Amino acid sequence: MKHTISVLLQNRPGVLSRVTGLFSGRGFNIESLSVAPTLEKDVSCLTLMTSGEDHIIEQITKQLHKLIDVIKVTDISESDYVEREMALIRVKAEPSTRAEILRITDIFRGRVVDVSQKSYAVEVTGTCDKVQAMIDILRPIGIQEIIRTGTIAMTRANKKY
Amino acid sequence: MKITGAQALLKCLEEQNVETIFGFPGGAVIDIYDAILAQDKITHVLVRHEQAAVHAADAYARVIGDVGVALVTSGPGATNTVTGIASAYLDSIPIVVFTGQVPTALIGNDAFQEVDIVGITRPCTKHNYLVTDVNDLVPTIREAFHIARTGRPGPVLVDLPKDIMASLVKFPEPKPVRMRTYQPTYEPHPGQIEKACKAIMAAKKPVLYVGGGVIAAKAHEELTELAKKLDIPVTMTLMGLGGFPGTDPLSMGMLGMHGTYYSNMAVANCDLLISVGARFDDRVTGRIDAFAPKAQIIHIDIDPTSISKNVKVDIPIVADCKHALAGMNTWLDRNQDLNVNAEKEKHGPWLKQINEWKIEHPLGYVDDPDVIKPQFVVQKLHELTGGDAIITTEVGQNQMWAAQFYHFNHPRAFMTSGGLGVMGYGFPAAIGAQMAAPGRTVIDIAGDGSIQMNIQEMATAMQYKLPVKIAILNNNFLGMVRQWQELFYDKKYSATPLDVAPDFVALAKAYGAVGLRATKPGEVEPVIKEALKTDNLVVMDFVIAREEGVYPMVPAGKATTEMLLV
């Protein structure tokens, strides 16, 4: 099963390599990873998607927490959460397919961010599945390049007043 | 007043109660060595290879029960420490390793003797640091010692660029280290203690399975109290030997691949396994689904990642072993209505069964009147030292015979590279142990193969007048691999015969040490006696039965009950 794990860490040199080294050294999967600063100075948030049986996920979270620079580890997929990924997709655009590309982009609420005589680059955000769905639909038209950010996620706020 | 980084480093070591460091100089640490010469609080022991400095610091740490320190230069000095660091990491030994580094301005330029040692040692240290600002130096060193000695202990590396050591800094006032991201759990959850105690009271066939955590936590007294209170038999891992008295009737010795028959049978048949500071290593469990198949499992460990890593645990207790065992003893004392004595009696049939196993297949070997058996040598060492020596080992058959036949009654008396299995550990470890305990008898039980991996340290022992004793169990083979080849590879001895070997007696003499040789069983005792009364480094060369094997043996991947016996 897929898990989205959020890791708060001290922004020190080499900290990212401590995390990735842990995964490669112990044979854990990383499907995507993204990291950026948070509100707090010198603290970064790393979101990673991984998969494995429950005892593997338990080891992953424990091992992450054992790293000295790690402040907090949350398996976000255990609670109610929102996740987003962004992708930039360059598609071959010929006179016969341009309208179709625009229609698909519209359906997925994406937008065109770069245009040339032979291609369109479109931007799309959504869950990992939605981004994948758009890629699958565009594929027959001829995708030239894909850049994805990897998933980021946030637990939903408590709705009780 | 400002002092140099190098002076601040030494002042910091003093503040951490460091008395001895093991090291080897070089260009990048020349400022530190200059500062060492100008003070007299800290003794520096010059080794002959950087790997030995780390093993010596490791054993020193084990003997004193605090942090050991090594100091080396950049580049090859640093890379030579990696084996020692990895060994300390797997055995959870608190050491701090200081490595020199090229000046900060040169880092990343492939400068002379530059290596990214922080990157190289990231997976085999508990934590590591590169100091890039002299103002961070002292706080970093304080943090390094704090991390090394607390929680599950381990090695910490601090990389020190040359210019930082030469820069001036004001020495900051000592203050306790507080880290937001690192707060090990020492106190057990009371609810878990109660659960564990109730499980113990309900068990008919309990076994205590004890690892190095008991020694690290200095919990041997609490453990002995618990075992005796309820008459619970105790088995120990290689790292746990000495955590419970080896000659006590409740001791079953070591378990696992070369463990005793009765230990492995007891674990396979117990209804409750109480694991204390052990980590269910593959050499202990054998085939994992056949390990303690009938037992409920309690696991006490300060490191949450150890719990349910290899074997699913029923009652986890994340805590320091000493605190957890004390908590259990207190709970059992307080709940007298549960009638501890009745429980003790209930274990009678179980102890009787274990005793039958002990009689059925005791730890033993086939004696030979003409050829020296290695087990006999270890037994004689035990007898003639009154079981009171500090024993270090190399790795292989020598290590297993030492573990099986030298019955350790005290913690911190047995030093071996348990997790990583480093040939060449024992001799530098003996040097470290002797530095820590000058009055004690320190013996390295070695093989003729492994002793050669750090034999250059004879010069170190001679230089510091350390009367370490080396007992070489010499079979002209890399014996453990040979044993595997004999049993599982049709006796095809690929690369295991050591056809060319030095004359160890002459080699000892070349260093100014004493060399003694025994070739007949009758010569073993006189040689050991002679060595023990000699106030010098002594090499004892015991020419032993060439193809003697270590038994019992659980073949790799088999259940621990599928033992090959003598």
Coordinates of N, CA, C and O in Angstrom, one line a residue, chain B residues 437-551:
Chain B
A437 N 42.6 -0.3 31.9 CA 42.7 -1.1 33.1 C 44.2 -1.6 33.3 O 44.4 -2.7 33.0
P438 N 45.1 -0.7 33.7 CA 46.5 -1.1 33.7 C 46.8 -2.2 34.6 O 47.7 -3.0 34.3
G439 N 46.1 -2.5 35.7 CA 46.4 -3.5 36.6 C 45.9 -4.9 36.2 O 46.2 -5.9 36.8
R440 N 45.0 -4.9 35.2 CA 44.3 -6.2 34.9 C 45.1 -7.0 33.9 O 45.9 -6.5 33.1
T441 N 44.8 -8.3 33.9 CA 45.4 -9.2 32.8 C 44.5 -9.1 31.6 O 43.3 -9.2 31.7
V442 N 45.1 -8.7 30.5 CA 44.4 -8.6 29.2 C 44.9 -9.6 28.2 O 46.1 -9.6 27.9
I443 N 44.0 -10.4 27.7 CA 44.4 -11.5 26.8 C 43.7 -11.4 25.5 O 42.4 -11.3 25.5
D444 N 44.4 -11.3 24.3 CA 43.7 -11.4 23.0 C 43.8 -12.8 22.6 O 44.8 -13.4 22.3
I445 N 42.6 -13.4 22.5 CA 42.5 -14.8 21.9 C 42.4 -14.6 20.4 O 41.4 -14.1 19.9
A446 N 43.4 -15.1 19.7 CA 43.5 -14.8 18.3 C 43.6 -16.1 17.4 O 43.9 -17.1 17.9
G447 N 43.5 -15.9 16.1 CA 43.8 -16.9 15.2 C 45.0 -16.5 14.5 O 45.4 -15.3 14.5
D448 N 45.7 -17.5 13.8 CA 46.9 -17.1 13.1 C 46.6 -16.2 11.9 O 47.5 -15.5 11.4
G449 N 45.4 -16.3 11.4 CA 45.0 -15.4 10.3 C 44.7 -14.0 10.7 O 45.3 -13.0 10.3
S450 N 43.8 -13.9 11.7 CA 43.3 -12.6 12.1 C 44.4 -11.8 12.8 O 44.4 -10.5 12.7
I451 N 45.3 -12.4 13.5 CA 46.3 -11.6 14.3 C 47.1 -10.8 13.3 O 47.6 -9.7 13.6
Q452 N 47.2 -11.4 12.1 CA 48.1 -10.7 11.1 C 47.5 -9.4 10.5 O 48.1 -8.7 9.8
M453 N 46.2 -9.2 10.8 CA 45.5 -8.1 10.2 C 45.8 -6.8 11.0 O 45.6 -5.7 10.5
N454 N 46.3 -6.9 12.2 CA 46.8 -5.6 12.9 C 48.0 -5.9 13.7 O 48.2 -5.3 14.8
I455 N 48.8 -6.8 13.2 CA 50.0 -7.2 14.0 C 51.0 -6.1 14.2 O 51.8 -6.2 15.2
Q456 N 50.9 -5.1 13.4 CA 51.9 -4.0 13.5 C 51.7 -3.3 14.8 O 52.6 -2.5 15.3
E457 N 50.6 -3.5 15.5 CA 50.4 -2.8 16.8 C 51.3 -3.3 17.9 O 51.3 -2.8 19.1
M458 N 52.1 -4.4 17.6 CA 53.1 -4.8 18.6 C 54.0 -3.6 19.0 O 54.4 -3.5 20.2
A459 N 54.3 -2.8 18.1 CA 55.1 -1.6 18.3 C 54.4 -0.7 19.3 O 55.1 -0.1 20.2
T460 N 53.1 -0.5 19.2 CA 52.4 0.3 20.1 C 52.4 -0.2 21.5 O 52.7 0.5 22.5
A461 N 52.1 -1.5 21.6 CA 52.2 -2.2 23.0 C 53.5 -2.0 23.6 O 53.6 -1.7 24.8
M462 N 54.6 -2.2 22.8 CA 55.9 -2.1 23.3 C 56.2 -0.6 23.8 O 56.8 -0.4 24.8
Q463 N 55.8 0.3 22.9 CA 56.1 1.7 23.2 C 55.5 2.2 24.5 O 56.1 3.0 25.3
Y464 N 54.3 1.7 24.8 CA 53.6 2.2 26.1 C 53.7 1.1 27.2 O 53.0 1.2 28.2
K465 N 54.6 0.1 27.0 CA 54.9 -0.9 28.0 C 53.6 -1.6 28.4 O 53.3 -1.7 29.6
L466 N 52.8 -2.0 27.5 CA 51.5 -2.7 27.8 C 51.7 -4.2 27.8 O 52.0 -4.7 26.7
P467 N 51.6 -4.8 28.9 CA 51.9 -6.3 29.0 C 50.7 -7.1 28.5 O 50.3 -8.1 29.2
V468 N 50.2 -6.8 27.4 CA 49.1 -7.6 26.8 C 49.6 -9.0 26.4 O 50.7 -9.2 26.0
K469 N 48.7 -10.0 26.6 CA 49.1 -11.3 26.2 C 48.2 -11.7 24.9 O 47.0 -11.5 24.9
I470 N 48.9 -12.2 24.0 CA 48.3 -12.7 22.8 C 48.3 -14.2 22.7 O 49.4 -14.8 22.8
A471 N 47.2 -14.9 22.7 CA 47.2 -16.3 22.6 C 46.7 -16.7 21.2 O 45.5 -16.6 20.8
I472 N 47.7 -17.1 20.3 CA 47.3 -17.5 18.9 C 46.9 -18.9 18.9 O 47.7 -19.8 19.3
L473 N 45.7 -19.2 18.5 CA 45.3 -20.6 18.2 C 45.6 -20.9 16.8 O 44.9 -20.5 15.9
N474 N 46.8 -21.5 16.6 CA 47.4 -21.5 15.3 C 47.1 -22.8 14.6 O 47.6 -23.9 15.0
N475 N 46.3 -22.8 13.6 CA 46.0 -24.0 12.8 C 46.4 -23.9 11.3 O 46.0 -24.7 10.5
N476 N 47.1 -22.8 11.0 CA 47.6 -22.6 9.6 C 46.4 -22.5 8.6 O 46.5 -22.9 7.5
F477 N 45.2 -22.1 9.1 CA 44.1 -22.0 8.3 C 43.3 -20.7 8.7 O 43.4 -20.2 9.8
L478 N 42.5 -20.2 7.7 CA 41.5 -19.3 8.0 C 40.3 -20.2 8.5 O 39.5 -20.7 7.7
G479 N 40.3 -20.5 9.8 CA 39.6 -21.7 10.3 C 38.1 -21.7 10.1 O 37.5 -22.8 9.8
M480 N 37.5 -20.6 10.3 CA 36.0 -20.6 10.2 C 35.5 -20.8 8.8 O 34.6 -21.6 8.5
V481 N 36.2 -20.1 7.9 CA 35.8 -20.3 6.5 C 36.1 -21.8 6.0 O 35.3 -22.4 5.4
R482 N 37.3 -22.3 6.5 CA 37.6 -23.7 6.2 C 36.5 -24.6 6.8 O 36.1 -25.6 6.1
Q483 N 36.0 -24.3 8.0 CA 35.0 -25.2 8.5 C 33.7 -25.2 7.6 O 33.1 -26.2 7.4
W484 N 33.4 -24.0 7.1 CA 32.2 -23.9 6.2 C 32.5 -24.7 4.9 O 31.6 -25.4 4.4
Q485 N 33.7 -24.6 4.4 CA 34.1 -25.3 3.2 C 34.1 -26.8 3.5 O 33.6 -27.6 2.6
E486 N 34.5 -27.2 4.7 CA 34.5 -28.7 5.0 C 33.0 -29.2 5.0 O 32.7 -30.2 4.5
L487 N 32.1 -28.4 5.6 CA 30.8 -28.8 5.9 C 29.9 -28.7 4.6 O 29.0 -29.5 4.4
F488 N 30.1 -27.6 3.9 CA 29.1 -27.2 2.9 C 29.7 -27.1 1.5 O 28.9 -26.8 0.5
Y489 N 31.0 -27.2 1.3 CA 31.6 -27.0 0.0 C 32.5 -28.2 -0.3 O 33.6 -28.0 -0.9
D490 N 32.1 -29.4 0.1 CA 32.9 -30.6 -0.2 C 34.4 -30.5 0.1 O 35.2 -31.0 -0.7
K491 N 34.7 -29.9 1.2 CA 36.1 -29.8 1.6 C 37.0 -29.2 0.6 O 38.2 -29.5 0.5
K492 N 36.5 -28.4 -0.2 CA 37.3 -27.7 -1.2 C 37.9 -26.4 -0.5 O 37.1 -25.4 -0.4
Y493 N 39.1 -26.5 -0.1 CA 39.7 -25.4 0.8 C 40.2 -24.3 -0.1 O 41.4 -24.2 -0.3
S494 N 39.3 -23.5 -0.7 CA 39.7 -22.4 -1.5 C 40.2 -21.2 -0.7 O 39.5 -20.6 0.1
A495 N 41.5 -20.9 -0.9 CA 42.1 -19.7 -0.3 C 42.1 -19.7 1.3 O 42.2 -18.7 1.9
T496 N 41.9 -20.8 1.9 CA 41.9 -20.8 3.4 C 43.2 -21.4 4.0 O 43.4 -21.0 5.2
P497 N 43.9 -22.2 3.3 CA 45.2 -22.7 4.0 C 46.2 -21.5 4.0 O 46.4 -20.8 3.0
L498 N 46.8 -21.3 5.2 CA 47.8 -20.2 5.3 C 49.2 -20.9 5.2 O 49.8 -21.1 6.3
D499 N 49.6 -21.2 4.0 CA 50.8 -22.0 3.9 C 52.0 -21.3 4.3 O 53.0 -21.8 4.7
V500 N 52.0 -20.0 4.0 CA 53.1 -19.2 4.4 C 52.7 -18.3 5.6 O 51.8 -17.6 5.6
A501 N 53.4 -18.5 6.7 CA 53.1 -17.8 7.9 C 54.4 -17.4 8.6 O 55.4 -18.0 8.4
P502 N 54.4 -16.3 9.3 CA 55.6 -15.9 10.0 C 55.8 -16.8 11.2 O 54.9 -17.5 11.7
D503 N 57.0 -16.8 11.7 CA 57.4 -17.5 13.0 C 57.0 -16.5 14.0 O 57.7 -15.5 14.3
F504 N 55.8 -16.7 14.7 CA 55.3 -15.7 15.6 C 56.2 -15.5 16.8 O 56.3 -14.4 17.4
V505 N 56.9 -16.5 17.2 CA 57.8 -16.4 18.4 C 59.0 -15.5 18.0 O 59.3 -14.5 18.7
A506 N 59.5 -15.7 16.8 CA 60.6 -14.8 16.3 C 60.1 -13.4 16.1 O 60.8 -12.4 16.4
L507 N 58.9 -13.3 15.6 CA 58.3 -12.0 15.3 C 58.2 -11.2 16.6 O 58.5 -10.0 16.7
A508 N 57.7 -11.9 17.6 CA 57.6 -11.2 19.0 C 58.9 -10.7 19.4 O 59.1 -9.5 19.9
K509 N 59.9 -11.5 19.2 CA 61.3 -11.1 19.7 C 61.8 -10.0 18.9 O 62.5 -9.1 19.4
A510 N 61.4 -9.9 17.6 CA 61.9 -8.8 16.7 C 61.4 -7.5 17.3 O 62.0 -6.4 17.1
Y511 N 60.2 -7.5 17.9 CA 59.6 -6.3 18.5 C 60.1 -6.0 19.9 O 59.7 -5.0 20.5
G512 N 60.9 -6.9 20.4 CA 61.3 -6.8 21.8 C 60.3 -7.4 22.8 O 60.4 -7.2 24.0
A513 N 59.4 -8.1 22.3 CA 58.4 -8.8 23.1 C 58.9 -10.2 23.4 O 59.9 -10.7 22.9
V514 N 58.1 -11.0 24.2 CA 58.4 -12.3 24.5 C 57.6 -13.3 23.7 O 56.4 -13.1 23.5
G515 N 58.2 -14.3 23.1 CA 57.5 -15.3 22.3 C 57.6 -16.6 22.9 O 58.7 -17.1 23.3
L516 N 56.5 -17.3 23.0 CA 56.4 -18.7 23.6 C 55.6 -19.6 22.7 O 54.7 -19.2 22.0
R517 N 56.0 -20.9 22.6 CA 55.3 -21.8 21.7 C 55.0 -23.0 22.5 O 55.8 -23.6 23.3
A518 N 53.8 -23.6 22.2 CA 53.4 -24.9 22.8 C 52.9 -25.7 21.6 O 52.1 -25.3 20.8
T519 N 53.5 -26.9 21.5 CA 53.1 -27.8 20.4 C 52.4 -29.1 20.9 O 51.8 -29.9 20.2
K520 N 52.5 -29.3 22.3 CA 51.9 -30.5 22.9 C 51.0 -30.1 24.0 O 51.2 -29.0 24.7
P521 N 49.9 -30.8 24.3 CA 49.0 -30.4 25.3 C 49.7 -30.2 26.6 O 49.3 -29.2 27.4
G522 N 50.7 -30.9 27.0 CA 51.4 -30.7 28.2 C 52.1 -29.4 28.3 O 52.5 -29.0 29.4
E523 N 52.4 -28.8 27.2 CA 53.1 -27.5 27.2 C 52.2 -26.3 27.4 O 52.7 -25.2 27.6
V524 N 50.9 -26.5 27.3 CA 50.0 -25.4 27.3 C 50.0 -24.6 28.7 O 50.2 -23.4 28.7
E525 N 49.9 -25.4 29.7 CA 49.9 -24.8 31.1 C 51.2 -24.0 31.4 O 51.1 -22.9 31.8
P526 N 52.4 -24.7 31.2 CA 53.6 -23.9 31.5 C 53.7 -22.7 30.6 O 54.2 -21.6 31.2
V527 N 53.3 -22.7 29.4 CA 53.4 -21.5 28.5 C 52.5 -20.4 29.1 O 52.9 -19.2 29.2
I528 N 51.3 -20.8 29.4 CA 50.3 -19.7 30.0 C 50.9 -19.1 31.3 O 50.9 -17.9 31.5
K529 N 51.4 -20.0 32.1 CA 51.9 -19.6 33.4 C 53.1 -18.6 33.2 O 53.2 -17.6 33.9
E530 N 53.9 -19.0 32.3 CA 55.1 -18.2 32.0 C 54.6 -16.8 31.5 O 55.1 -15.7 31.9
A531 N 53.6 -16.8 30.6 CA 53.1 -15.6 30.0 C 52.5 -14.7 31.1 O 52.8 -13.5 31.1
L532 N 51.8 -15.3 32.0 CA 51.0 -14.5 33.0 C 52.0 -13.8 34.0 O 51.7 -12.8 34.5
K533 N 53.1 -14.4 34.2 CA 54.1 -13.8 35.1 C 55.1 -12.9 34.4 O 55.9 -12.2 35.1
T534 N 55.0 -12.8 33.1 CA 55.9 -11.9 32.4 C 55.3 -10.5 32.3 O 54.2 -10.3 31.8
D535 N 56.1 -9.5 32.7 CA 55.6 -8.1 32.6 C 56.1 -7.5 31.3 O 56.9 -6.6 31.2
N536 N 55.5 -8.1 30.2 CA 55.9 -7.6 28.9 C 54.8 -8.1 27.9 O 54.0 -9.0 28.3
L537 N 54.8 -7.6 26.7 CA 54.0 -8.1 25.7 C 54.4 -9.6 25.4 O 55.6 -9.8 25.2
V538 N 53.5 -10.5 25.4 CA 53.8 -11.9 25.2 C 53.0 -12.4 24.1 O 51.7 -12.2 24.1
V539 N 53.6 -13.1 23.1 CA 52.9 -13.8 22.1 C 53.0 -15.3 22.4 O 54.1 -15.9 22.5
M540 N 51.8 -16.0 22.6 CA 51.8 -17.4 22.8 C 51.3 -18.1 21.6 O 50.2 -17.8 21.1
D541 N 52.2 -18.9 21.0 CA 51.8 -19.6 19.7 C 51.4 -21.0 20.0 O 52.3 -21.8 20.3
F542 N 50.1 -21.3 20.1 CA 49.6 -22.6 20.3 C 49.4 -23.3 19.0 O 48.5 -22.9 18.3
V543 N 50.1 -24.3 18.7 CA 49.9 -25.1 17.5 C 48.8 -26.1 17.8 O 49.0 -27.1 18.5
I544 N 47.7 -25.8 17.2 CA 46.5 -26.6 17.5 C 46.1 -27.6 16.4 O 46.6 -27.5 15.3
A545 N 45.1 -28.5 16.8 CA 44.6 -29.4 15.8 C 44.1 -28.7 14.6 O 43.2 -27.8 14.7
R546 N 44.6 -29.0 13.4 CA 44.4 -28.1 12.2 C 42.9 -28.0 11.8 O 42.5 -27.0 11.5
E547 N 42.2 -29.2 11.9 CA 40.9 -29.1 11.3 C 39.8 -29.3 12.4 O 38.7 -29.8 12.2
E548 N 40.1 -28.7 13.6 CA 39.1 -28.7 14.6 C 38.0 -27.7 14.3 O 38.2 -26.7 13.7
G549 N 36.7 -28.1 14.5 CA 35.6 -27.2 14.2 C 35.0 -26.7 15.4 O 35.2 -27.1 16.6
V550 N 34.1 -25.6 15.2 CA 33.4 -25.0 16.3 C 32.0 -25.7 16.3 O 31.2 -25.6 15.3
Y551 N 31.7 -26.3 17.5 CA 30.4 -27.0 17.6 C 29.8 -26.7 19.0 O 30.5 -26.5 19.9

